[in-house]
Amino acid sequence: MSGTLSKTWWLLALCGILDATHASINLLMMEQPVTYRIFGSNSSAVRDMGLLALVAGAFAIAAGLWSVGKDHSWLLSLHGLALGAFGLIAVSPLVKGPLSFRPVSLLFTVMTASIGAFALETARTQRRGSRERWFLVAAGAASISFAFSFIGVGFFFRLEPQMFFIWMSSYFVFCAVFMLWLAFCLHSRAIGQSDQMESLSPLPSPRHAH
């Protein structure tokens, strides 16, 4: 991961915090009707989740654009675009009445597939056998599994309301853990690069006594 991407650690940390908050709201909504029945309603919880998704999506897009062309950062922007679109659906006044989960599942598939691809591509650049490489491979596999599950729930079967919100919360918890872990690694790398630059900087030349 390049030094340019390391400068975005705080954006990714904010994404992780917002994802964790999103997961908490999902758990609080377990007693409510399933999501596709309340999208477009006046539910304050739905608006809150939409706003969280919009802001988190904007941060992910900014992180990807900051280091555009490097470290497969465009995948972070793609994740942010899909997350932001999901948030826009939740807060848009144009969306009225019940909304099927099927179109939303496509956005979640893009979110999970892009993060999975980013993790797996980044893992290829890490040292073999390192903890970072193993974590990225595991995160990539988990994210791709989430992508298939979103396709399944959107097109082939339906979960009970309680299981639905547990499943959605699990995904946002995963996103929070991944984003916070990535932010920590990038921040540590940025500090290491800064210390290395200081150690390589030339010492001031001594003044000659007159």
Tab-separated table of N, CA and C in Angstrom, residues 204-210:
chain	number	residue	atom	x	y	z
A	204	PRO	N	22.101	19.094	10.330
A	204	PRO	CA	22.603	20.439	9.993
A	204	PRO	C	24.122	20.494	10.126
A	205	SER	N	24.734	21.122	9.186
A	205	SER	CA	26.198	21.217	9.204
A	205	SER	C	26.644	22.115	10.343
A	206	PRO	N	27.687	21.702	11.049
A	206	PRO	CA	28.157	22.520	12.191
A	206	PRO	C	28.746	23.840	11.713
A	207	ARG	N	28.548	24.855	12.522
A	207	ARG	CA	29.106	26.170	12.182
A	207	ARG	C	30.581	26.215	12.592
A	208	HIS	N	31.361	26.848	11.753
A	208	HIS	CA	32.792	26.987	12.056
A	208	HIS	C	33.005	28.174	12.996
A	209	ALA	N	33.813	27.943	13.969
A	209	ALA	CA	34.100	29.022	14.903
A	209	ALA	C	35.000	30.028	14.229
A	210	HIS	N	34.799	31.303	14.496
A	210	HIS	CA	35.612	32.372	13.924
A	210	HIS	C	36.600	32.869	14.961
